[in-house]
Coordinates of C-alpha atoms in Angstrom, one line a residue:
M160 CA 0.0 -0.2 0.4
S161 CA 2.7 2.6 0.6
T162 CA 4.7 1.4 -2.4
T163 CA 1.4 2.4 -4.2
F164 CA 0.6 5.2 -2.3
V165 CA 5.0 7.0 -2.7
D166 CA 4.8 6.0 -6.8
A167 CA 1.4 7.9 -7.2
S168 CA 2.9 10.6 -5.1
T169 CA 6.1 10.5 -7.4
R170 CA 4.0 10.8 -10.2
K171 CA 2.2 13.8 -9.3
E172 CA 5.3 15.5 -8.5
R173 CA 6.7 14.5 -11.6
A174 CA 3.3 16.1 -13.4
S175 CA 3.5 19.3 -11.5
A176 CA 7.2 19.8 -12.3
A177 CA 6.6 18.9 -15.8
A178 CA 3.5 21.8 -16.1
A179 CA 5.9 24.1 -13.9
A180 CA 8.9 23.5 -16.9
R181 CA 6.5 24.1 -19.4
A182 CA 4.9 27.3 -17.9
T183 CA 8.5 29.0 -17.6
L184 CA 8.9 27.3 -21.1
L185 CA 5.5 29.6 -22.6
R186 CA 6.3 32.9 -20.3
D187 CA 9.8 33.1 -20.6
G188 CA 11.6 31.3 -23.3
P189 CA 12.9 31.8 -27.4
I190 CA 10.5 32.8 -29.2
L191 CA 11.1 31.0 -32.5
S192 CA 12.7 27.6 -30.7
T193 CA 9.8 27.6 -28.7
L194 CA 7.1 28.1 -31.5
I195 CA 9.0 25.1 -33.8
R196 CA 8.9 23.1 -30.9
L197 CA 5.5 23.4 -30.0
S198 CA 4.6 23.5 -34.1
L199 CA 6.4 20.2 -34.1
P200 CA 3.8 17.6 -33.0
N201 CA 1.0 19.4 -35.2
L202 CA 3.2 19.1 -38.2
I203 CA 3.2 15.3 -37.5
A204 CA -0.7 15.5 -37.1
L205 CA -1.0 17.4 -40.5
C206 CA 1.0 14.3 -42.3
S207 CA -2.1 12.4 -41.4
A208 CA -4.3 15.1 -42.2
T209 CA -2.9 15.0 -46.2
V210 CA -2.6 11.7 -46.1
V211 CA -6.5 11.4 -45.1
S212 CA -7.4 14.1 -47.3
I213 CA -5.1 12.3 -50.3
A214 CA -6.7 8.8 -49.9
E215 CA -10.2 10.0 -49.2
T216 CA -10.0 11.9 -52.7
A217 CA -8.3 8.8 -54.3
Y218 CA -11.5 7.0 -53.3
V219 CA -13.7 9.0 -54.6
G220 CA -11.8 9.6 -57.7
S221 CA -12.5 5.9 -58.7
L222 CA -15.8 6.2 -58.3
G223 CA -16.3 8.4 -61.4
V224 CA -16.0 12.4 -62.2
A225 CA -20.1 12.6 -60.2
S226 CA -18.6 11.5 -56.7
L227 CA -15.5 13.8 -57.6
G228 CA -17.9 16.6 -57.9
G229 CA -20.3 15.5 -55.0
I230 CA -17.3 16.2 -52.9
A231 CA -16.3 19.4 -54.1
L232 CA -20.2 20.4 -53.1
V233 CA -19.7 18.2 -49.6
F234 CA -16.2 19.3 -48.9
P235 CA -16.6 23.3 -47.5
I236 CA -19.6 22.5 -45.8
F237 CA -17.4 19.6 -43.3
M238 CA -14.3 22.0 -43.8
L239 CA -16.1 24.4 -42.0
M240 CA -17.2 21.7 -39.0
Q241 CA -13.3 21.7 -38.5
M242 CA -12.4 25.4 -38.6
L243 CA -15.3 26.1 -36.3
S244 CA -14.4 23.8 -33.7
A245 CA -10.8 23.4 -34.0
G246 CA -10.0 27.0 -35.4
A247 CA -12.7 29.6 -34.3
M248 CA -13.7 28.4 -30.9
G249 CA -11.0 25.5 -30.5
G250 CA -8.0 28.6 -30.4
T251 CA -11.0 30.7 -28.1
I252 CA -10.8 27.9 -25.3
S253 CA -7.0 27.9 -25.8
G254 CA -6.1 31.5 -25.5
A255 CA -8.7 31.5 -22.9
I256 CA -7.2 28.9 -21.0
S257 CA -3.9 29.7 -21.4
R258 CA -4.5 33.8 -20.2
A259 CA -6.0 32.2 -17.1
L260 CA -2.9 29.9 -16.5
G261 CA -0.4 32.8 -17.2
A262 CA -2.2 35.0 -14.7
G263 CA -1.9 32.0 -12.2
D264 CA -5.9 31.0 -11.7
H265 CA -5.6 27.4 -12.2
D266 CA -9.0 27.0 -10.3
G267 CA -10.5 29.5 -13.2
A268 CA -8.7 27.5 -16.4
Q269 CA -10.6 24.2 -15.2
A270 CA -13.7 26.4 -15.4
L271 CA -13.1 27.6 -18.4
A272 CA -12.1 23.6 -19.6
L273 CA -15.6 22.9 -18.6
C274 CA -17.7 25.5 -19.7
S275 CA -15.8 24.9 -22.8
L276 CA -16.9 21.4 -23.0
A277 CA -20.4 22.5 -22.6
I278 CA -20.1 25.1 -25.4
G279 CA -18.2 22.2 -27.8
A280 CA -21.3 19.9 -27.2
A281 CA -24.2 21.6 -27.6
L282 CA -23.0 23.6 -30.8
G283 CA -22.4 19.9 -32.1
L284 CA -25.6 18.5 -31.4
V285 CA -27.3 21.6 -32.8
L286 CA -25.3 21.4 -36.0
S287 CA -25.7 17.7 -36.3
V288 CA -29.0 18.1 -37.0
A289 CA -28.5 21.3 -39.4
I290 CA -26.9 19.3 -41.9
L291 CA -28.8 16.7 -41.7
L292 CA -31.9 18.5 -42.0
G293 CA -30.5 21.2 -44.9
G294 CA -27.6 19.0 -46.4
P295 CA -29.6 19.0 -49.8
F296 CA -30.8 21.9 -49.7
T297 CA -27.6 24.1 -49.5
F298 CA -26.0 21.4 -52.5
R299 CA -29.1 22.4 -54.8
L300 CA -28.3 26.2 -53.7
L301 CA -24.5 25.6 -54.9
G302 CA -25.7 24.3 -58.0
G303 CA -25.9 20.5 -57.5
S304 CA -28.0 18.7 -60.0
G305 CA -28.4 14.9 -60.9
D306 CA -26.1 12.1 -59.9
V307 CA -23.5 15.3 -58.7
L308 CA -25.9 15.7 -56.0
Q309 CA -27.0 12.3 -55.1
Q310 CA -23.6 11.5 -54.1
A311 CA -22.9 14.6 -52.7
I312 CA -26.3 13.8 -50.2
I313 CA -25.3 10.3 -49.7
Y314 CA -21.8 11.5 -48.0
S315 CA -23.7 14.1 -45.8
N316 CA -25.8 12.2 -44.8
V317 CA -23.2 10.0 -43.2
A318 CA -21.2 11.9 -42.0
A319 CA -23.1 14.4 -40.3
F320 CA -23.8 11.8 -37.7
G321 CA -19.7 12.3 -36.9
I322 CA -20.0 16.3 -36.5
F323 CA -20.7 16.2 -32.6
A324 CA -17.5 14.0 -32.3
V325 CA -15.4 16.8 -34.6
W326 CA -16.6 19.0 -32.2
L327 CA -15.9 16.9 -29.1
T328 CA -12.7 15.7 -30.4
N329 CA -11.4 19.5 -31.4
T330 CA -13.1 20.8 -27.5
F331 CA -11.0 18.3 -25.5
A332 CA -8.2 18.8 -28.2
S333 CA -8.2 22.6 -27.7
I334 CA -8.1 22.1 -23.7
A335 CA -4.7 20.5 -23.8
R336 CA -3.4 22.6 -26.3
G337 CA -4.7 25.9 -23.4
S338 CA -1.9 24.4 -21.0
G339 CA 0.7 23.9 -23.4
N340 CA -0.1 20.4 -24.5
M341 CA 0.8 20.2 -28.3
T342 CA 1.6 16.4 -28.4
I343 CA -1.2 14.5 -26.8
P344 CA -3.7 16.2 -29.4
A345 CA -1.1 15.3 -32.1
S346 CA -0.7 11.8 -31.5
T347 CA -4.5 11.3 -31.2
Q348 CA -5.3 13.2 -34.4
L349 CA -2.4 10.9 -36.6
V350 CA -4.3 7.6 -34.9
A351 CA -7.5 8.8 -35.6
G352 CA -6.0 9.4 -39.4
L353 CA -5.3 5.9 -39.8
I354 CA -8.7 4.9 -38.3
Q355 CA -10.5 7.0 -41.3
I356 CA -8.3 5.3 -44.0
V357 CA -8.6 1.9 -43.3
V358 CA -12.6 2.2 -42.8
G359 CA -13.5 4.8 -45.2
G360 CA -11.4 2.6 -47.4
A361 CA -12.4 -0.9 -46.6
F362 CA -16.4 0.1 -46.8
G363 CA -16.1 2.9 -50.0
L364 CA -14.8 0.7 -52.0
G365 CA -15.5 -3.0 -50.4
I366 CA -12.3 -4.3 -49.9
G367 CA -12.4 -7.9 -49.1
P368 CA -15.9 -9.6 -47.8
L369 CA -17.0 -6.0 -46.7
P370 CA -19.8 -4.5 -48.5
R371 CA -18.9 -1.4 -51.3
L372 CA -20.8 1.5 -49.3
G373 CA -19.0 4.1 -52.0
M374 CA -19.3 7.5 -50.8
A375 CA -21.8 6.3 -48.0
G376 CA -18.4 4.1 -46.8
V377 CA -15.6 6.7 -47.7
A378 CA -18.0 9.2 -45.0
L379 CA -17.9 6.2 -42.5
G380 CA -14.6 6.3 -41.7
Q381 CA -14.8 10.2 -40.6
L382 CA -17.4 8.9 -38.3
V383 CA -15.5 5.9 -36.8
A384 CA -12.1 8.0 -36.2
F385 CA -13.4 10.9 -34.3
S386 CA -15.6 8.8 -32.3
C387 CA -12.7 6.8 -31.1
S388 CA -10.4 10.0 -31.0
A389 CA -13.1 12.2 -29.1
V390 CA -13.1 8.8 -26.0
A391 CA -9.2 9.1 -26.3
L392 CA -9.1 12.1 -25.6
F393 CA -11.3 12.3 -22.8
C394 CA -9.8 9.1 -21.0
Y395 CA -6.4 11.7 -21.2
L396 CA -8.3 15.1 -19.7
R397 CA -9.2 13.1 -16.6
S398 CA -6.2 11.4 -15.9
S399 CA -3.6 12.4 -13.4
R400 CA -1.3 12.7 -17.0
A401 CA -3.5 15.9 -17.7
R402 CA -1.6 18.6 -17.2
L403 CA -5.1 20.8 -16.2
Q404 CA -7.6 18.1 -15.5
L405 CA -11.1 18.7 -17.0
R406 CA -13.5 18.1 -13.4
L407 CA -17.0 17.3 -14.2
S408 CA -18.7 19.3 -11.4
P409 CA -21.6 21.9 -12.0
S410 CA -20.0 24.4 -9.1
L411 CA -17.8 24.9 -12.1
L412 CA -20.2 26.1 -14.1
S413 CA -21.4 30.1 -14.2
V414 CA -22.9 32.3 -16.9
Q415 CA -19.2 34.3 -16.1
R416 CA -17.5 31.6 -17.8
F417 CA -19.1 30.9 -20.5
A418 CA -19.5 34.4 -21.3
Q419 CA -15.9 35.1 -21.5
I420 CA -16.0 32.4 -24.2
M421 CA -18.4 33.2 -26.0
Q422 CA -17.4 36.8 -26.0
V423 CA -14.3 35.9 -27.8
G424 CA -15.9 32.6 -29.4
A425 CA -19.0 34.1 -31.0
V426 CA -17.2 36.7 -33.0
A427 CA -14.1 34.1 -33.9
M428 CA -16.7 32.1 -35.6
L429 CA -16.9 34.6 -38.2
S430 CA -14.1 33.8 -39.7
P431 CA -14.5 30.0 -40.6
L432 CA -18.3 31.0 -42.1
L433 CA -16.5 33.8 -43.7
S434 CA -14.2 32.0 -45.6
V435 CA -16.2 29.1 -46.5
T436 CA -18.8 31.5 -47.7
T437 CA -16.1 32.7 -49.8
V438 CA -15.4 29.3 -51.2
L439 CA -19.1 28.5 -51.8
V440 CA -19.6 31.3 -53.8
L441 CA -16.4 30.5 -55.4
T442 CA -18.2 26.9 -55.9
A443 CA -21.4 28.1 -57.2
M444 CA -19.6 30.6 -59.9
V445 CA -17.4 27.3 -61.4
A446 CA -20.9 24.9 -61.0
R447 CA -21.5 27.1 -64.2
Y448 CA -19.0 25.9 -66.2
G449 CA -20.3 22.0 -66.2
P450 CA -19.8 19.1 -64.1
E451 CA -15.7 18.9 -65.3
A452 CA -14.7 22.3 -63.9
L453 CA -16.4 21.9 -60.8
A454 CA -14.7 18.3 -60.1
G455 CA -10.7 20.1 -61.1
Y456 CA -11.9 23.1 -58.8
G457 CA -12.7 20.6 -55.9
I458 CA -9.4 19.1 -56.6
G459 CA -7.4 22.1 -56.4
V460 CA -9.1 23.6 -53.6
R461 CA -8.6 20.5 -52.0
L462 CA -5.4 21.4 -51.9
E463 CA -6.0 24.7 -50.5
F464 CA -7.8 23.7 -47.5
L465 CA -4.8 21.3 -46.8
L466 CA -2.8 24.0 -46.6
I467 CA -4.9 25.5 -43.4
P468 CA -3.3 23.0 -41.2
I469 CA 0.1 24.0 -42.0
A470 CA -0.9 27.4 -40.7
F471 CA -3.0 25.9 -37.7
S472 CA 0.3 24.3 -36.8
V473 CA 2.4 27.2 -36.3
G474 CA -1.3 29.6 -35.4
V475 CA -2.1 27.0 -32.3
A476 CA 1.2 26.8 -30.8
C477 CA 1.5 30.7 -30.6
V478 CA -1.9 30.8 -29.2
P479 CA -0.8 29.6 -25.7
M480 CA 2.6 30.8 -25.8
V481 CA 1.1 34.7 -26.8
G482 CA -1.6 34.4 -24.3
T483 CA 0.3 33.4 -21.5
A484 CA 2.6 36.8 -22.2
I485 CA -1.0 38.7 -22.5
G486 CA -2.1 37.0 -18.8
G487 CA 1.4 37.9 -17.3
G488 CA 0.9 41.5 -18.9
N489 CA 4.3 41.3 -21.4
V490 CA 2.3 42.5 -24.0
P491 CA 5.8 43.4 -26.0
R492 CA 6.7 39.4 -25.9
A493 CA 2.9 39.0 -27.4
R494 CA 3.7 41.1 -30.1
R495 CA 6.9 39.5 -31.1
I496 CA 5.3 35.8 -31.1
A497 CA 2.5 37.4 -33.4
W498 CA 4.9 38.6 -36.0
T499 CA 7.5 35.5 -36.0
A500 CA 4.3 33.3 -35.9
G501 CA 2.9 34.8 -39.0
G502 CA 6.3 35.6 -40.9
L503 CA 7.0 31.4 -40.3
A504 CA 3.5 30.3 -41.6
A505 CA 3.5 32.9 -44.9
S506 CA 6.7 31.6 -45.8
A507 CA 6.0 27.5 -45.5
L508 CA 3.2 28.4 -47.4
G509 CA 4.7 30.5 -50.3
T510 CA 6.3 28.2 -50.7
L511 CA 4.1 25.9 -51.3
G512 CA 2.7 28.0 -53.3
L513 CA 5.5 28.1 -55.9
L514 CA 5.7 24.7 -56.2
V515 CA 2.2 24.1 -56.7
V516 CA 2.6 26.9 -59.4
A517 CA 5.8 24.7 -61.0
F518 CA 4.3 21.3 -60.9
P519 CA 0.7 21.0 -60.2
G520 CA 0.4 18.0 -61.9
L521 CA 2.3 16.4 -58.7
W522 CA -1.2 16.4 -57.1
V523 CA -3.7 16.6 -59.6
N524 CA -2.7 13.9 -61.6
M525 CA -3.3 11.7 -58.2
F526 CA -6.9 11.8 -58.5
T527 CA -8.1 11.8 -62.6
A528 CA -7.5 10.9 -65.5
D529 CA -10.0 13.1 -67.0
L530 CA -7.5 15.3 -69.3
A531 CA -10.6 18.1 -68.6
V532 CA -11.1 17.6 -65.5
R533 CA -7.2 18.1 -65.4
S534 CA -7.2 20.8 -67.1
A535 CA -9.0 23.2 -64.9
A536 CA -6.9 21.9 -62.0
Y537 CA -4.0 23.0 -63.3
S538 CA -5.3 26.4 -64.2
Y539 CA -6.9 27.0 -60.8
L540 CA -3.5 25.8 -59.0
G541 CA -1.5 27.5 -61.4
I542 CA -3.1 31.0 -60.6
A543 CA -3.7 30.4 -56.9
G544 CA -0.6 29.0 -56.0
F545 CA 0.7 32.9 -55.7
S546 CA -1.0 33.7 -53.2
Y547 CA -0.7 31.0 -50.7
A548 CA 1.8 32.9 -48.3
F549 CA -0.8 35.7 -47.8
F550 CA -3.4 33.2 -46.7
G551 CA -0.9 31.6 -44.4
L552 CA 0.0 34.8 -43.0
G553 CA -4.1 36.2 -42.2
L554 CA -4.2 32.6 -41.2
C555 CA -1.7 32.5 -38.6
L556 CA -1.7 36.6 -37.4
Y557 CA -6.0 35.1 -36.6
F558 CA -4.9 32.4 -34.1
A559 CA -2.4 35.3 -32.5
S560 CA -5.4 37.2 -31.7
Q561 CA -7.3 34.8 -30.0
G562 CA -4.6 34.1 -28.0
A563 CA -4.7 38.1 -27.0
G564 CA -8.4 38.3 -26.8
R565 CA -8.8 40.4 -29.6
V566 CA -10.2 39.6 -33.0
G567 CA -12.0 42.5 -34.5
G568 CA -9.6 43.2 -37.1
A569 CA -8.7 39.4 -38.3
I570 CA -12.5 39.5 -38.7
T571 CA -12.7 42.4 -40.8
A572 CA -9.7 41.3 -43.6
Q573 CA -12.1 37.5 -43.6
A574 CA -14.5 40.4 -44.6
L575 CA -12.7 42.1 -47.4
R576 CA -11.7 39.3 -49.0
L577 CA -15.7 38.3 -49.5
T578 CA -16.0 41.1 -50.4
V579 CA -14.0 41.4 -52.9
V580 CA -14.9 37.9 -54.6
L581 CA -18.7 39.5 -54.3
A582 CA -17.8 42.3 -56.2
G583 CA -15.6 40.6 -58.6
G584 CA -17.8 37.3 -59.0
W585 CA -20.7 39.5 -60.1
A586 CA -18.8 41.4 -63.0
L587 CA -17.8 38.2 -64.2
I588 CA -20.7 36.9 -64.5
G589 CA -22.2 39.8 -66.5
M590 CA -19.1 39.8 -68.7
Q591 CA -19.5 36.2 -69.2
A592 CA -15.3 35.6 -68.5
P593 CA -13.8 32.6 -68.8
L594 CA -13.0 29.8 -66.3
W595 CA -9.6 31.2 -65.4
S596 CA -10.8 34.3 -64.7
V597 CA -12.8 33.0 -61.6
F598 CA -9.8 31.4 -60.1
L599 CA -7.8 34.5 -60.6
L600 CA -10.5 36.2 -58.5
S601 CA -9.7 33.9 -55.9
A602 CA -6.4 34.4 -55.6
V603 CA -6.3 38.1 -55.9
A604 CA -8.9 37.9 -52.7
M605 CA -6.7 36.5 -50.5
V606 CA -4.1 39.7 -50.7
P607 CA -6.1 41.9 -48.8
M608 CA -6.9 38.9 -45.8
G609 CA -3.5 38.6 -45.6
L610 CA -2.4 42.5 -45.2
G611 CA -5.3 43.5 -43.7
T612 CA -5.0 41.4 -41.1
A613 CA -1.2 42.1 -40.5
L614 CA -2.4 46.2 -40.8
F615 CA -4.9 45.6 -38.1
I616 CA -3.1 43.9 -35.8
K617 CA -0.5 46.5 -36.1
F618 CA -2.7 49.1 -34.9
T619 CA -5.3 47.2 -32.6
R620 CA -4.3 47.9 -28.9
W621 CA -3.7 44.3 -27.1

């Protein structure tokens, strides 16, 4: 009995020492090396997300052009769920918890964690129902019809049941990241990605004795993977290994804590809504040029969404660093962290963008042999790649703003991007402009997003 007590006491002391060391690193550590150190686990998880996207697109591509068109309609909607739960609310949760820990308020951080879980569970349930009921109408509104529309609905009807698990997973991960722990969320995402590939491929293509469920089978992979990851992260946060344990005590729930989260989170959620609305407007415009153009655009824009995790990996790493600095009253350090993170993300995405411009076939040719679809995808990537640096800059600085609890400027810059697309799209439709002009509009609109966010942060008081 005494040995067990000593072992438990030793583990607790080690956990406390590790937490103290982590707090010191966030508060006083060198900015660039600490940022890279915290980003690396997320980059490893990015490999999983990239492989999942490639595998899923390959599965869908083998099902035909109608399925590729269907996934192009569905993908922005389900990517929105990830951006809302992991980016908007996720960054808000991490920022709030890190500011509390930076100010030495451990009990407040635990209260924020439980309130965040309640918010995430409620939003996940509501949005799952919304997609089930409103999905077909949305896909028709985006220009879907015939077989393309049918394939979109088949995928959506299964994947919608996984939205609740997506919200729980990303809420749990954000609580862990708020304490500076990037490894556990990243490792869980990596394993979940492998599960999604195996389950989605097995049931989508009917491998071995399993039934060939097509688009429904591919979507099933997402449902199973996120359900497993939600359970795993919950168990971790309830264990003694967690740097910030999740306490399920009703006494921690308070109107003040809910308001503290939603005051930033409600505004932050406008960013992915504006971003996905922009993509949906562009998708509706491209749909006017036929199913081949839509399928090609879907392949191209899927790569664009894959770039989000790169900026995400740097952005979520800077959130607890900025939040801890703000909580400790060190605003100059918080700003240095933001600019370092923004420059790192812009450089990474800019380099990848130039690579895509030079060699679009490295991505496109994996998914289709249809010449018309390839032509549209080549055209899109050959233009859009030049703007990826601005995209990375704006997105990463948005996360830094969440760490500081000041997101209004980043949201305004996102609105500028949508305004450019709406105004330019109206003009292009009136002129019956060629397809490449729509792609050029998409690239040009990213410039005010990136530069606008940087200017707003420079002149906003933190």
